[in-house]
XYZ file of C-alpha atoms in Angstrom:
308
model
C 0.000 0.000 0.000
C 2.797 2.625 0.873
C 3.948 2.076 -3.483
C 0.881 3.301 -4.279
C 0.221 5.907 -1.705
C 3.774 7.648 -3.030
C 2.849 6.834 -6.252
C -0.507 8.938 -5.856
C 1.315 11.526 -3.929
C 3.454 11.663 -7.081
C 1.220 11.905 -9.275
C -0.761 14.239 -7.651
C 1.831 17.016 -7.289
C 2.826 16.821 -10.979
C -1.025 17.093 -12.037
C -0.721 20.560 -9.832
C 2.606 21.726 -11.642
C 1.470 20.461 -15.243
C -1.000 17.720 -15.406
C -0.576 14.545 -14.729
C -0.864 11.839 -17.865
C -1.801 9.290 -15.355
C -4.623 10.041 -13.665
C -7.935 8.795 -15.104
C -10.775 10.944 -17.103
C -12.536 13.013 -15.006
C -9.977 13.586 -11.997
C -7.622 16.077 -14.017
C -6.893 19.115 -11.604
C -6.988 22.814 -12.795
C -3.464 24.786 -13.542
C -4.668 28.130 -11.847
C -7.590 29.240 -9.948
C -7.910 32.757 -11.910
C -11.129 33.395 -14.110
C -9.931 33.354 -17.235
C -11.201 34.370 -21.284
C -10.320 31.564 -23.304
C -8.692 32.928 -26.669
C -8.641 29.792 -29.249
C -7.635 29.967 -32.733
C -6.998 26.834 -34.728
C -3.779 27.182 -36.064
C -0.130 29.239 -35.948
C -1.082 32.258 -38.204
C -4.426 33.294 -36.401
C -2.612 33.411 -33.167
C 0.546 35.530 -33.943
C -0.760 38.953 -33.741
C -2.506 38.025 -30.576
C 0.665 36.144 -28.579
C 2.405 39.458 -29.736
C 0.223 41.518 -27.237
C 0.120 39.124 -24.857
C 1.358 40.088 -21.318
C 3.466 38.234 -18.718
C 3.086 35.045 -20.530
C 3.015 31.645 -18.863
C 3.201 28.857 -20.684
C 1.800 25.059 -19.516
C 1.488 21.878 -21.638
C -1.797 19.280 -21.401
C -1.821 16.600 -23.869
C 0.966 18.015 -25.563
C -1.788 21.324 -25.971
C 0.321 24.699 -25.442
C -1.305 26.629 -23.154
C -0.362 30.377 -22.649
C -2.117 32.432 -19.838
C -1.542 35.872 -19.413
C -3.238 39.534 -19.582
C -4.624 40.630 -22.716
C -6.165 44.222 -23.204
C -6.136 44.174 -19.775
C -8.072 41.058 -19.047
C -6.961 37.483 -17.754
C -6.533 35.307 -20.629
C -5.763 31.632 -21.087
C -4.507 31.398 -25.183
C -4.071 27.903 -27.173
C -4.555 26.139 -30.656
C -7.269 24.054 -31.230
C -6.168 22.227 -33.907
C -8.065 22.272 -37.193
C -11.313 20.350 -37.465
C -14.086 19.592 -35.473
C -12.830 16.676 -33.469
C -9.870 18.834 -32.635
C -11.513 22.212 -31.261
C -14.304 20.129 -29.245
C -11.600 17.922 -27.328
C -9.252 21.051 -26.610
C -12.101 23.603 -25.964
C -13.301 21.272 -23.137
C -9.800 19.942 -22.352
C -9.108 23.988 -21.317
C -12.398 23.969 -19.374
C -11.219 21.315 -17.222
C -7.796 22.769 -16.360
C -8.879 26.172 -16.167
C -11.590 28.720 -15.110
C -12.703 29.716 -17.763
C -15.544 32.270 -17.813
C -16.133 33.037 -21.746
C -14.423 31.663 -24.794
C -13.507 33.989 -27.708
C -12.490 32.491 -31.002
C -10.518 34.365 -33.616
C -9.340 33.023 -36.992
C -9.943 32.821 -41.147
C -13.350 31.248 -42.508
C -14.797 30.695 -46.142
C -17.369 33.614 -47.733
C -20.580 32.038 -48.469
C -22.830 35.378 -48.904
C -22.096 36.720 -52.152
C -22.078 40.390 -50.216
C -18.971 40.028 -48.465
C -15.341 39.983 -49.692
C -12.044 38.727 -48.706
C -10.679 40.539 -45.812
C -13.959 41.155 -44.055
C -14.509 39.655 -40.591
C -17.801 38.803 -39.336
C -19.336 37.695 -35.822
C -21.847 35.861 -36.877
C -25.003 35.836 -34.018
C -25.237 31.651 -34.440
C -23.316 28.804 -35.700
C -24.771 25.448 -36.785
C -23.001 22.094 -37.812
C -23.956 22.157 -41.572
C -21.864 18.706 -42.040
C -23.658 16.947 -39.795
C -25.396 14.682 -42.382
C -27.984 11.814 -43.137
C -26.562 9.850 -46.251
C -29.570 9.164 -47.890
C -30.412 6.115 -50.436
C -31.455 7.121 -54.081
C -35.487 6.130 -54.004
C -35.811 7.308 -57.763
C -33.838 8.338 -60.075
C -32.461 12.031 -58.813
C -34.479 12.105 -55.537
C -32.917 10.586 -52.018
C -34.918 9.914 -49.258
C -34.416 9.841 -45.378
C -35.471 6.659 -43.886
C -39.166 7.055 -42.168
C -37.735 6.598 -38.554
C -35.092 9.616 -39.370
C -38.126 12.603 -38.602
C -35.220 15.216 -38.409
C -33.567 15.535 -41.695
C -36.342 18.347 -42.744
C -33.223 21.314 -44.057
C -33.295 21.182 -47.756
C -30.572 18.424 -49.068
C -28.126 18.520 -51.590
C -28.430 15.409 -53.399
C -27.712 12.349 -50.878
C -27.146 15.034 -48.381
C -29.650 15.454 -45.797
C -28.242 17.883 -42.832
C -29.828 16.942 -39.422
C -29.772 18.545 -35.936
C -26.532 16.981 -33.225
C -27.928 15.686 -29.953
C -27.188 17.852 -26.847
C -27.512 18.041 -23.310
C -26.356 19.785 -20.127
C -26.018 19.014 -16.464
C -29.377 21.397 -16.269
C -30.995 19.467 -18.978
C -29.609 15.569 -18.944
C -32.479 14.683 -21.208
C -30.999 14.076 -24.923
C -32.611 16.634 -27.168
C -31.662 17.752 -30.637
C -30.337 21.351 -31.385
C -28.883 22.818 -35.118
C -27.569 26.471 -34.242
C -25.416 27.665 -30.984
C -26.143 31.133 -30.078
C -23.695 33.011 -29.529
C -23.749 35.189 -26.475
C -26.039 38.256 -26.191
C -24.039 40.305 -24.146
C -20.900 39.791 -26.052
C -22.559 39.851 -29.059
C -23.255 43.288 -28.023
C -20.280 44.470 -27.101
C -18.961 43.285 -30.471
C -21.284 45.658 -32.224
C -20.251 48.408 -30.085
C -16.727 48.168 -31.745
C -15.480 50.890 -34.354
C -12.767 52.429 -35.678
C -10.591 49.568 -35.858
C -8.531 49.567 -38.968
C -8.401 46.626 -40.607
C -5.863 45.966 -43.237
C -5.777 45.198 -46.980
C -2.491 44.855 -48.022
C 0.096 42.478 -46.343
C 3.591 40.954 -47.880
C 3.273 42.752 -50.588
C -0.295 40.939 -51.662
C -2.957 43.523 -51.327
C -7.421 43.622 -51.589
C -8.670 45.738 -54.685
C -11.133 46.539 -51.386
C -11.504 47.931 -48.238
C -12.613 45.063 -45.594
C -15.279 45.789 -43.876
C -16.496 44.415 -40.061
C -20.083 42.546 -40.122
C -22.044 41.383 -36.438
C -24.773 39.225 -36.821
C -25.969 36.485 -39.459
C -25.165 32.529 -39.179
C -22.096 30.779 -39.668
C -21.302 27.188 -40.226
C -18.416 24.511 -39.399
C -17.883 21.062 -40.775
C -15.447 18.560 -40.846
C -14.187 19.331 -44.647
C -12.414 22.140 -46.416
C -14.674 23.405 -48.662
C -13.696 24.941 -52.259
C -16.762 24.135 -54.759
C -19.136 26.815 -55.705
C -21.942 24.901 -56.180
C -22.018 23.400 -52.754
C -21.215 27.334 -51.655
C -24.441 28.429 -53.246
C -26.541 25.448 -51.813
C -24.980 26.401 -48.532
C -25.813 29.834 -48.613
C -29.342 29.632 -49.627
C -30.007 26.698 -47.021
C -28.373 28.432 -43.804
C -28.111 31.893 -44.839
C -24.355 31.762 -43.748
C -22.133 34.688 -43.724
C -18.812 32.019 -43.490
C -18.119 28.557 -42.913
C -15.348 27.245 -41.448
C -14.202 23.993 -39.683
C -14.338 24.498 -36.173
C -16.611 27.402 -34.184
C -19.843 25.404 -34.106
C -17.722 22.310 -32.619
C -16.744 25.214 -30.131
C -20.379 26.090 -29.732
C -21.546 22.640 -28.864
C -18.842 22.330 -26.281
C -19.657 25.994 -24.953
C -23.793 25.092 -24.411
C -22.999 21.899 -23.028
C -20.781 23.569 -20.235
C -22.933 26.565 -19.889
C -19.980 29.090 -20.723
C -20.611 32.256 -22.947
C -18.600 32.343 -26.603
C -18.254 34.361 -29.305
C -16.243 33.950 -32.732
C -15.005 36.222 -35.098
C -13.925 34.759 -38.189
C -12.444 37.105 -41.229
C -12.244 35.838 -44.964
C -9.301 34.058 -46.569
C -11.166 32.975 -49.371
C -15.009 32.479 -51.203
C -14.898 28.843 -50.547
C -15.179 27.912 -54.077
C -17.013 31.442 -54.887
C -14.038 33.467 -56.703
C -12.546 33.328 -59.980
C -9.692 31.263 -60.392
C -8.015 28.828 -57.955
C -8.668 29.546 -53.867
C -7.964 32.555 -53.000
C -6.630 31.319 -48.949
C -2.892 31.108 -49.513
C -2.825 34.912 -51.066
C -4.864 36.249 -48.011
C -4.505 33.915 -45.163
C -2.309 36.549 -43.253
C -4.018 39.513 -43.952
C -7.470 37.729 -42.321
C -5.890 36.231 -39.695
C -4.505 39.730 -38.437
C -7.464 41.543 -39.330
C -9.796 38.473 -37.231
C -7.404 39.351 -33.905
C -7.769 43.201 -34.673
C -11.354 43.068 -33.888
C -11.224 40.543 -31.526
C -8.120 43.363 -29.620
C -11.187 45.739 -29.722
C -13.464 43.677 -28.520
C -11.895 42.677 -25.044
C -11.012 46.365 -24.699
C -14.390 46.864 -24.997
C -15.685 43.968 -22.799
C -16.355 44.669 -19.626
């Protein structure tokens, strides 16, 4: 008994200095006690500008997840990657609610245009984000038409051939019963902070690659995630006139879920890279990745200056 009682003891002072590999799910102790904003983008680029401002940086590592904490715009601030895709943002979104108090989550990164009104270099905050990925495969029934099977009563969006999107199942500790939900609001009181925010100047030319446009900063409207990269105009048109999204991209409604199912307040902003399959010749992302990802963590800057 006294091997394992050291062995515990062990283990339990390395979970309180970095987290400890070997205790089981559900037992993983938090890093620090202070109420933290979560700031999550899903890869190197988005973050940059943001680590840049960053103040008295502390870095910890869960899962081989960096985790930076710090002061940002004045307010305590845990910073990290998610990873890209859906699988990756819902495990380290909750894996950063269970080692740290976190009190809102704030996403900031590059997304896909799907309304034809906006342009590369914009950033939007959309008011909702739904899974749009989240599919029935349906069976052709005739030739041209597929069909849900009768016990499936929730595939009811309009499909796109064999693809019939559906509602995810949710639930909270206030509400344990299994129900189905398609968009995660964002906020209300961020949401309106967000549209409180102006005169930020967002940028257009970067490297030497520069918009034939002004960007321009859009609150409100729908946004989507799913598990693909999406570059097809067709499919950008369907996905439009089926969800009325602003952008898509490939993690914030994973984010979302996570968020509603721990009760904890989010917010995304999301500026365009590219038209998703919308613009005239090949994807427009590698040309104007930097200049959204800068101008995404501009507004998101203004907005925690602005949150109180």
């Amino acid at each position: 008994m006294s091997k394992w009682r050291t062995l515990l003891a062990g283990c339990a002072l390395a979970a309180t200095l970095a987290g400890c590999a070997g205790l089981p799910s559900g037992t993983a102790l938090r890093l620090d006690e202070t109420p933290r904003i979560a700031v999550i983008s899903a890869f190197q680029p988005e973050l940059t500008l943001l680590s840049a401002q960053l103040q008295n940086p502390r870095r910890q590592s869960v899962n081989g997840v960096e985790f930076t904490t710090g002061t940002l715009q004045g307010k305590p601030v845990v910073m990290f990657l998610s990873g890209i895709s859906m699988v990756n943002a819902s495990m380290n979104t909750q894996l950063a609610l269970d080692r740290f108090k976190i009190s809102h989550i704030v996403y900031s990164g590059i997304a896909g245009g799907v309304n034809p009104q906006l342009n590369v270099g914009d950033v939007t905050v959309p008011a909702q984000w739904g899974q749009y990925l989240e599919v029935l495969i349906a069976r052709e029934t005739a030739p041209g038409r597929y069909s849900p099977p009768p016990f499936i009563k929730d595939a009811t969006l309009p499909n796109y051939g064999m693809l019939h999107p559906r509602p995810v199942e949710v639930r909270t500790a206030a509400l344990p019963q299994i129900a189905r939900k398609f968009w995660f609001e964002t906020d209300p009181r961020m949401l309106e902070a967000a549209r409180s925010i102006s005169n930020v100047e967002l940028e257009h030319c970067k490297a030497g690659k520069c918009l034939s446009h002004k960007p321009k900063l859009v609150i409100g409207g729908n946004g989507v995630s799913g598990q693909a990269f999406m570059d097809n105009k067709a499919f950008r048109e369907y996905t439009f006139k089926t969800f009325q999204a602003n952008v898509l991209d490939m993690e914030t409604a994973a984010v979302g879920h996570v968020a509603y199912s721990n009760t904890v307040p989010y917010i995304a902003f999301r500026s365009l890279s590219d038209l998703a399959g919308g613009g005239e010749g090949e994807n427009e992302m590698g040309t104007f990745m930097g200049i959204a990802a800068d101008n995404s963590a501009k507004v998101l800057l203004a907005f925690l200056a602005a949150w109180k």
